[in-house]
Amino acid sequence: TSITVVKDKAGREQAHGAYIELMRARTTVEKASKEAREDATKFSKAVIAETARLVAIVEPEETRLKEARDAWDAEQARIKAEAEAKERARVLAITERIAAIKSYVVMANNCRTSARVAELQVKLCDTEMTGFEEFEAEAVMALVDTEAHLNRVLANIREQEYEAARIKAEQEAEAEKLAFQRRLMEEERAA
């Protein structure tokens, strides 16, 4: 570091000597580094080879155990999915039965005669009310509500039928009265 500028032959010799000394130090370091890398490369290759040998010993068993575990997991997933599908089907069947009870409301609303509503009431009474399990309260409530609705519809239709019969009877009585008056008028005219 003391050599900054070469001014004469002695300075050149001094710079050249320092240069040679540094070049020898660099080449020695590079040579030692190359030898160390060669040793490291040989060691690395040996480690890789030993790793491959040891992995070859354990890998087939690892694969076999993984396949056995995965097969068990798949079977458990299949069993679980099957149980869930069975439960969904059970719940669907129960909710369809409850919906069938509730459907009597719509059918009753579409009835034109009290006799038809009475038939629906009989069918509703024949409905099997077992097997609803955890939905039993909902099924009973649907049945009670539906029965009440059918009773209201029946009462309304009977009232309409009674009113229609009353009006018809009045009209027939009026028609008979008019017919009787016509006969009397015709008899008077004839007389």
PDB file of C-alpha atoms in Angstrom:
ATOM      1  CA  THR A   1       0.000   0.000   0.000  1.00  0.00           C
ATOM      2  CA  SER A   2       3.046   2.251   0.375  1.00  0.00           C
ATOM      3  CA  ILE A   3       3.729   2.067  -3.400  1.00  0.00           C
ATOM      4  CA  THR A   4       1.490   4.553  -5.121  1.00  0.00           C
ATOM      5  CA  VAL A   5       3.461   5.784  -8.185  1.00  0.00           C
ATOM      6  CA  VAL A   6       6.464   4.215  -9.986  1.00  0.00           C
ATOM      7  CA  LYS A   7       9.031   7.007 -10.661  1.00  0.00           C
ATOM      8  CA  ASP A   8      12.266   5.098 -11.392  1.00  0.00           C
ATOM      9  CA  LYS A   9      13.772   1.656 -11.983  1.00  0.00           C
ATOM     10  CA  ALA A  10      14.072   0.901  -8.266  1.00  0.00           C
ATOM     11  CA  GLY A  11      10.403   1.792  -7.771  1.00  0.00           C
ATOM     12  CA  ARG A  12       9.525  -0.503 -10.660  1.00  0.00           C
ATOM     13  CA  GLU A  13      11.489  -3.352  -9.071  1.00  0.00           C
ATOM     14  CA  GLN A  14       9.841  -2.712  -5.768  1.00  0.00           C
ATOM     15  CA  ALA A  15       6.313  -2.723  -7.438  1.00  0.00           C
ATOM     16  CA  HIS A  16       7.193  -5.870  -9.407  1.00  0.00           C
ATOM     17  CA  GLY A  17       8.370  -7.682  -6.259  1.00  0.00           C
ATOM     18  CA  ALA A  18       5.208  -6.737  -4.377  1.00  0.00           C
ATOM     19  CA  TYR A  19       3.104  -7.793  -7.383  1.00  0.00           C
ATOM     20  CA  ILE A  20       4.823 -11.226  -7.553  1.00  0.00           C
ATOM     21  CA  GLU A  21       4.348 -11.706  -3.837  1.00  0.00           C
ATOM     22  CA  LEU A  22       0.620 -10.930  -4.091  1.00  0.00           C
ATOM     23  CA  MET A  23       0.242 -13.105  -7.215  1.00  0.00           C
ATOM     24  CA  ARG A  24       1.828 -16.067  -5.365  1.00  0.00           C
ATOM     25  CA  ALA A  25      -0.547 -15.478  -2.421  1.00  0.00           C
ATOM     26  CA  ARG A  26      -3.559 -15.359  -4.790  1.00  0.00           C
ATOM     27  CA  THR A  27      -2.573 -18.497  -6.718  1.00  0.00           C
ATOM     28  CA  THR A  28      -1.881 -20.334  -3.447  1.00  0.00           C
ATOM     29  CA  VAL A  29      -5.353 -19.391  -2.187  1.00  0.00           C
ATOM     30  CA  GLU A  30      -6.943 -20.404  -5.499  1.00  0.00           C
ATOM     31  CA  LYS A  31      -5.048 -23.730  -5.521  1.00  0.00           C
ATOM     32  CA  ALA A  32      -6.092 -24.475  -1.937  1.00  0.00           C
ATOM     33  CA  SER A  33      -9.652 -23.467  -2.818  1.00  0.00           C
ATOM     34  CA  LYS A  34      -9.671 -25.729  -5.893  1.00  0.00           C
ATOM     35  CA  GLU A  35      -8.340 -28.670  -3.841  1.00  0.00           C
ATOM     36  CA  ALA A  36     -10.907 -28.000  -1.128  1.00  0.00           C
ATOM     37  CA  ARG A  37     -13.694 -27.803  -3.746  1.00  0.00           C
ATOM     38  CA  GLU A  38     -12.519 -31.053  -5.308  1.00  0.00           C
ATOM     39  CA  ASP A  39     -12.584 -32.668  -1.891  1.00  0.00           C
ATOM     40  CA  ALA A  40     -15.997 -31.119  -1.253  1.00  0.00           C
ATOM     41  CA  THR A  41     -17.248 -32.293  -4.668  1.00  0.00           C
ATOM     42  CA  LYS A  42     -15.983 -35.820  -3.980  1.00  0.00           C
ATOM     43  CA  PHE A  43     -17.585 -35.689  -0.530  1.00  0.00           C
ATOM     44  CA  SER A  44     -20.837 -34.284  -1.992  1.00  0.00           C
ATOM     45  CA  LYS A  45     -20.956 -37.021  -4.637  1.00  0.00           C
ATOM     46  CA  ALA A  46     -20.311 -39.619  -1.944  1.00  0.00           C
ATOM     47  CA  VAL A  47     -23.107 -38.132   0.220  1.00  0.00           C
ATOM     48  CA  ILE A  48     -25.480 -38.132  -2.765  1.00  0.00           C
ATOM     49  CA  ALA A  49     -24.625 -41.748  -3.572  1.00  0.00           C
ATOM     50  CA  GLU A  50     -25.098 -42.825   0.054  1.00  0.00           C
ATOM     51  CA  THR A  51     -28.379 -40.899   0.190  1.00  0.00           C
ATOM     52  CA  ALA A  52     -29.616 -42.692  -2.935  1.00  0.00           C
ATOM     53  CA  ARG A  53     -28.598 -46.066  -1.474  1.00  0.00           C
ATOM     54  CA  LEU A  54     -30.351 -45.419   1.843  1.00  0.00           C
ATOM     55  CA  VAL A  55     -33.467 -43.970   0.157  1.00  0.00           C
ATOM     56  CA  ALA A  56     -33.649 -47.057  -2.069  1.00  0.00           C
ATOM     57  CA  ILE A  57     -33.844 -49.144   1.112  1.00  0.00           C
ATOM     58  CA  VAL A  58     -36.706 -47.199   2.785  1.00  0.00           C
ATOM     59  CA  GLU A  59     -38.644 -45.816  -0.194  1.00  0.00           C
ATOM     60  CA  PRO A  60     -40.532 -49.018  -1.172  1.00  0.00           C
ATOM     61  CA  GLU A  61     -41.739 -49.507   2.397  1.00  0.00           C
ATOM     62  CA  GLU A  62     -42.667 -45.842   2.678  1.00  0.00           C
ATOM     63  CA  THR A  63     -44.663 -46.143  -0.569  1.00  0.00           C
ATOM     64  CA  ARG A  64     -46.363 -49.344   0.611  1.00  0.00           C
ATOM     65  CA  LEU A  65     -47.343 -47.771   3.939  1.00  0.00           C
ATOM     66  CA  LYS A  66     -48.578 -44.594   2.222  1.00  0.00           C
ATOM     67  CA  GLU A  67     -50.736 -46.671  -0.130  1.00  0.00           C
ATOM     68  CA  ALA A  68     -52.117 -48.676   2.815  1.00  0.00           C
ATOM     69  CA  ARG A  69     -52.906 -45.462   4.707  1.00  0.00           C
ATOM     70  CA  ASP A  70     -54.476 -43.841   1.638  1.00  0.00           C
ATOM     71  CA  ALA A  71     -56.597 -46.940   0.979  1.00  0.00           C
ATOM     72  CA  TRP A  72     -57.872 -46.858   4.555  1.00  0.00           C
ATOM     73  CA  ASP A  73     -58.577 -43.108   4.307  1.00  0.00           C
ATOM     74  CA  ALA A  74     -60.431 -43.645   1.017  1.00  0.00           C
ATOM     75  CA  GLU A  75     -62.524 -46.427   2.547  1.00  0.00           C
ATOM     76  CA  GLN A  76     -63.354 -44.256   5.547  1.00  0.00           C
ATOM     77  CA  ALA A  77     -64.319 -41.385   3.235  1.00  0.00           C
ATOM     78  CA  ARG A  78     -66.527 -43.761   1.227  1.00  0.00           C
ATOM     79  CA  ILE A  79     -68.190 -45.063   4.398  1.00  0.00           C
ATOM     80  CA  LYS A  80     -68.736 -41.509   5.635  1.00  0.00           C
ATOM     81  CA  ALA A  81     -70.152 -40.374   2.275  1.00  0.00           C
ATOM     82  CA  GLU A  82     -72.436 -43.419   2.200  1.00  0.00           C
ATOM     83  CA  ALA A  83     -73.672 -42.679   5.720  1.00  0.00           C
ATOM     84  CA  GLU A  84     -74.247 -39.010   4.840  1.00  0.00           C
ATOM     85  CA  ALA A  85     -76.166 -39.989   1.691  1.00  0.00           C
ATOM     86  CA  LYS A  86     -78.260 -42.438   3.709  1.00  0.00           C
ATOM     87  CA  GLU A  87     -78.993 -39.733   6.304  1.00  0.00           C
ATOM     88  CA  ARG A  88     -79.909 -37.221   3.577  1.00  0.00           C
ATOM     89  CA  ALA A  89     -82.254 -39.794   2.021  1.00  0.00           C
ATOM     90  CA  ARG A  90     -83.853 -40.503   5.416  1.00  0.00           C
ATOM     91  CA  VAL A  91     -84.381 -36.797   6.152  1.00  0.00           C
ATOM     92  CA  LEU A  92     -85.664 -36.213   2.607  1.00  0.00           C
ATOM     93  CA  ALA A  93     -88.178 -39.039   2.957  1.00  0.00           C
ATOM     94  CA  ILE A  94     -89.453 -37.582   6.249  1.00  0.00           C
ATOM     95  CA  THR A  95     -89.669 -34.026   4.873  1.00  0.00           C
ATOM     96  CA  GLU A  96     -91.518 -35.362   1.817  1.00  0.00           C
ATOM     97  CA  ARG A  97     -94.037 -37.056   4.118  1.00  0.00           C
ATOM     98  CA  ILE A  98     -94.514 -33.752   5.996  1.00  0.00           C
ATOM     99  CA  ALA A  99     -94.875 -31.933   2.661  1.00  0.00           C
ATOM    100  CA  ALA A 100     -97.497 -34.503   1.637  1.00  0.00           C
ATOM    101  CA  ILE A 101     -99.474 -33.653   4.780  1.00  0.00           C
ATOM    102  CA  LYS A 102     -99.184 -29.951   4.015  1.00  0.00           C
ATOM    103  CA  SER A 103    -100.237 -30.538   0.390  1.00  0.00           C
ATOM    104  CA  TYR A 104    -103.776 -31.286   1.590  1.00  0.00           C
ATOM    105  CA  VAL A 105    -104.124 -27.534   2.157  1.00  0.00           C
ATOM    106  CA  VAL A 106    -103.640 -26.840  -1.554  1.00  0.00           C
ATOM    107  CA  MET A 107    -105.888 -29.719  -2.561  1.00  0.00           C
ATOM    108  CA  ALA A 108    -108.626 -28.485  -0.198  1.00  0.00           C
ATOM    109  CA  ASN A 109    -108.355 -24.964  -1.604  1.00  0.00           C
ATOM    110  CA  ASN A 110    -109.020 -26.421  -5.066  1.00  0.00           C
ATOM    111  CA  CYS A 111    -112.076 -28.453  -3.995  1.00  0.00           C
ATOM    112  CA  ARG A 112    -115.476 -27.319  -5.221  1.00  0.00           C
ATOM    113  CA  THR A 113    -117.656 -29.552  -3.056  1.00  0.00           C
ATOM    114  CA  SER A 114    -117.831 -30.314   0.620  1.00  0.00           C
ATOM    115  CA  ALA A 115    -117.909 -34.039  -0.210  1.00  0.00           C
ATOM    116  CA  ARG A 116    -114.458 -33.779  -1.796  1.00  0.00           C
ATOM    117  CA  VAL A 117    -113.090 -31.900   1.234  1.00  0.00           C
ATOM    118  CA  ALA A 118    -114.605 -34.579   3.490  1.00  0.00           C
ATOM    119  CA  GLU A 119    -112.792 -37.243   1.422  1.00  0.00           C
ATOM    120  CA  LEU A 120    -109.545 -35.345   1.934  1.00  0.00           C
ATOM    121  CA  GLN A 121    -110.231 -35.237   5.674  1.00  0.00           C
ATOM    122  CA  VAL A 122    -110.683 -39.020   5.724  1.00  0.00           C
ATOM    123  CA  LYS A 123    -107.455 -39.531   3.802  1.00  0.00           C
ATOM    124  CA  LEU A 124    -105.652 -37.131   6.124  1.00  0.00           C
ATOM    125  CA  CYS A 125    -106.931 -39.036   9.164  1.00  0.00           C
ATOM    126  CA  ASP A 126    -105.542 -42.247   7.622  1.00  0.00           C
ATOM    127  CA  THR A 127    -102.066 -40.706   7.398  1.00  0.00           C
ATOM    128  CA  GLU A 128     -99.483 -42.818   9.245  1.00  0.00           C
ATOM    129  CA  MET A 129     -97.965 -40.604  11.939  1.00  0.00           C
ATOM    130  CA  THR A 130     -95.060 -42.838  12.971  1.00  0.00           C
ATOM    131  CA  GLY A 131     -91.459 -42.799  11.843  1.00  0.00           C
ATOM    132  CA  PHE A 132     -90.943 -39.033  11.847  1.00  0.00           C
ATOM    133  CA  GLU A 133     -88.214 -39.404  14.490  1.00  0.00           C
ATOM    134  CA  GLU A 134     -86.696 -35.999  15.328  1.00  0.00           C
ATOM    135  CA  PHE A 135     -89.214 -34.302  13.009  1.00  0.00           C
ATOM    136  CA  GLU A 136     -92.224 -35.661  14.905  1.00  0.00           C
ATOM    137  CA  ALA A 137     -93.149 -32.286  16.423  1.00  0.00           C
ATOM    138  CA  GLU A 138     -93.048 -30.644  12.996  1.00  0.00           C
ATOM    139  CA  ALA A 139     -95.156 -33.460  11.514  1.00  0.00           C
ATOM    140  CA  VAL A 140     -97.748 -33.208  14.302  1.00  0.00           C
ATOM    141  CA  MET A 141     -97.884 -29.423  13.884  1.00  0.00           C
ATOM    142  CA  ALA A 142     -98.338 -29.832  10.108  1.00  0.00           C
ATOM    143  CA  LEU A 143    -101.143 -32.340  10.708  1.00  0.00           C
ATOM    144  CA  VAL A 144    -102.911 -30.102  13.242  1.00  0.00           C
ATOM    145  CA  ASP A 145    -102.593 -27.031  10.999  1.00  0.00           C
ATOM    146  CA  THR A 146    -103.782 -28.974   7.954  1.00  0.00           C
ATOM    147  CA  GLU A 147    -106.778 -30.428   9.815  1.00  0.00           C
ATOM    148  CA  ALA A 148    -107.731 -26.963  11.007  1.00  0.00           C
ATOM    149  CA  HIS A 149    -107.440 -25.576   7.482  1.00  0.00           C
ATOM    150  CA  LEU A 150    -109.524 -28.423   6.043  1.00  0.00           C
ATOM    151  CA  ASN A 151    -112.177 -27.774   8.691  1.00  0.00           C
ATOM    152  CA  ARG A 152    -112.289 -24.079   7.761  1.00  0.00           C
ATOM    153  CA  VAL A 153    -112.472 -24.878   4.039  1.00  0.00           C
ATOM    154  CA  LEU A 154    -115.204 -27.457   4.680  1.00  0.00           C
ATOM    155  CA  ALA A 155    -117.196 -24.967   6.736  1.00  0.00           C
ATOM    156  CA  ASN A 156    -116.813 -22.303   4.027  1.00  0.00           C
ATOM    157  CA  ILE A 157    -117.826 -24.656   1.220  1.00  0.00           C
ATOM    158  CA  ARG A 158    -120.801 -25.998   3.209  1.00  0.00           C
ATOM    159  CA  GLU A 159    -121.888 -22.426   3.871  1.00  0.00           C
ATOM    160  CA  GLN A 160    -121.601 -21.669   0.142  1.00  0.00           C
ATOM    161  CA  GLU A 161    -123.482 -24.860  -0.734  1.00  0.00           C
ATOM    162  CA  TYR A 162    -126.180 -24.049   1.816  1.00  0.00           C
ATOM    163  CA  GLU A 163    -126.479 -20.522   0.439  1.00  0.00           C
ATOM    164  CA  ALA A 164    -126.593 -21.827  -3.140  1.00  0.00           C
ATOM    165  CA  ALA A 165    -129.266 -24.375  -2.148  1.00  0.00           C
ATOM    166  CA  ARG A 166    -131.260 -21.678  -0.361  1.00  0.00           C
ATOM    167  CA  ILE A 167    -131.076 -19.376  -3.373  1.00  0.00           C
ATOM    168  CA  LYS A 168    -132.012 -22.249  -5.695  1.00  0.00           C
ATOM    169  CA  ALA A 169    -134.967 -23.172  -3.475  1.00  0.00           C
ATOM    170  CA  GLU A 170    -136.109 -19.545  -3.444  1.00  0.00           C
ATOM    171  CA  GLN A 171    -135.770 -19.370  -7.220  1.00  0.00           C
ATOM    172  CA  GLU A 172    -137.716 -22.623  -7.664  1.00  0.00           C
ATOM    173  CA  ALA A 173    -140.404 -21.390  -5.280  1.00  0.00           C
ATOM    174  CA  GLU A 174    -140.555 -18.117  -7.193  1.00  0.00           C
ATOM    175  CA  ALA A 175    -140.703 -20.014 -10.477  1.00  0.00           C
ATOM    176  CA  GLU A 176    -143.538 -22.214  -9.144  1.00  0.00           C
ATOM    177  CA  LYS A 177    -145.353 -19.126  -7.887  1.00  0.00           C
ATOM    178  CA  LEU A 178    -144.975 -17.448 -11.296  1.00  0.00           C
ATOM    179  CA  ALA A 179    -146.082 -20.640 -13.052  1.00  0.00           C
ATOM    180  CA  PHE A 180    -149.128 -20.838 -10.766  1.00  0.00           C
ATOM    181  CA  GLN A 181    -149.957 -17.173 -11.441  1.00  0.00           C
ATOM    182  CA  ARG A 182    -149.631 -17.758 -15.205  1.00  0.00           C
ATOM    183  CA  ARG A 183    -152.007 -20.703 -15.001  1.00  0.00           C
ATOM    184  CA  LEU A 184    -154.460 -18.603 -13.068  1.00  0.00           C
ATOM    185  CA  MET A 185    -154.192 -15.820 -15.605  1.00  0.00           C
ATOM    186  CA  GLU A 186    -154.602 -18.248 -18.478  1.00  0.00           C
ATOM    187  CA  GLU A 187    -157.641 -19.805 -16.768  1.00  0.00           C
ATOM    188  CA  GLU A 188    -159.140 -16.347 -16.231  1.00  0.00           C
ATOM    189  CA  ARG A 189    -158.433 -15.441 -19.822  1.00  0.00           C
ATOM    190  CA  ALA A 190    -159.930 -18.719 -20.965  1.00  0.00           C
ATOM    191  CA  ALA A 191    -162.945 -18.147 -18.755  1.00  0.00           C
TER     192      ALA A 191
END
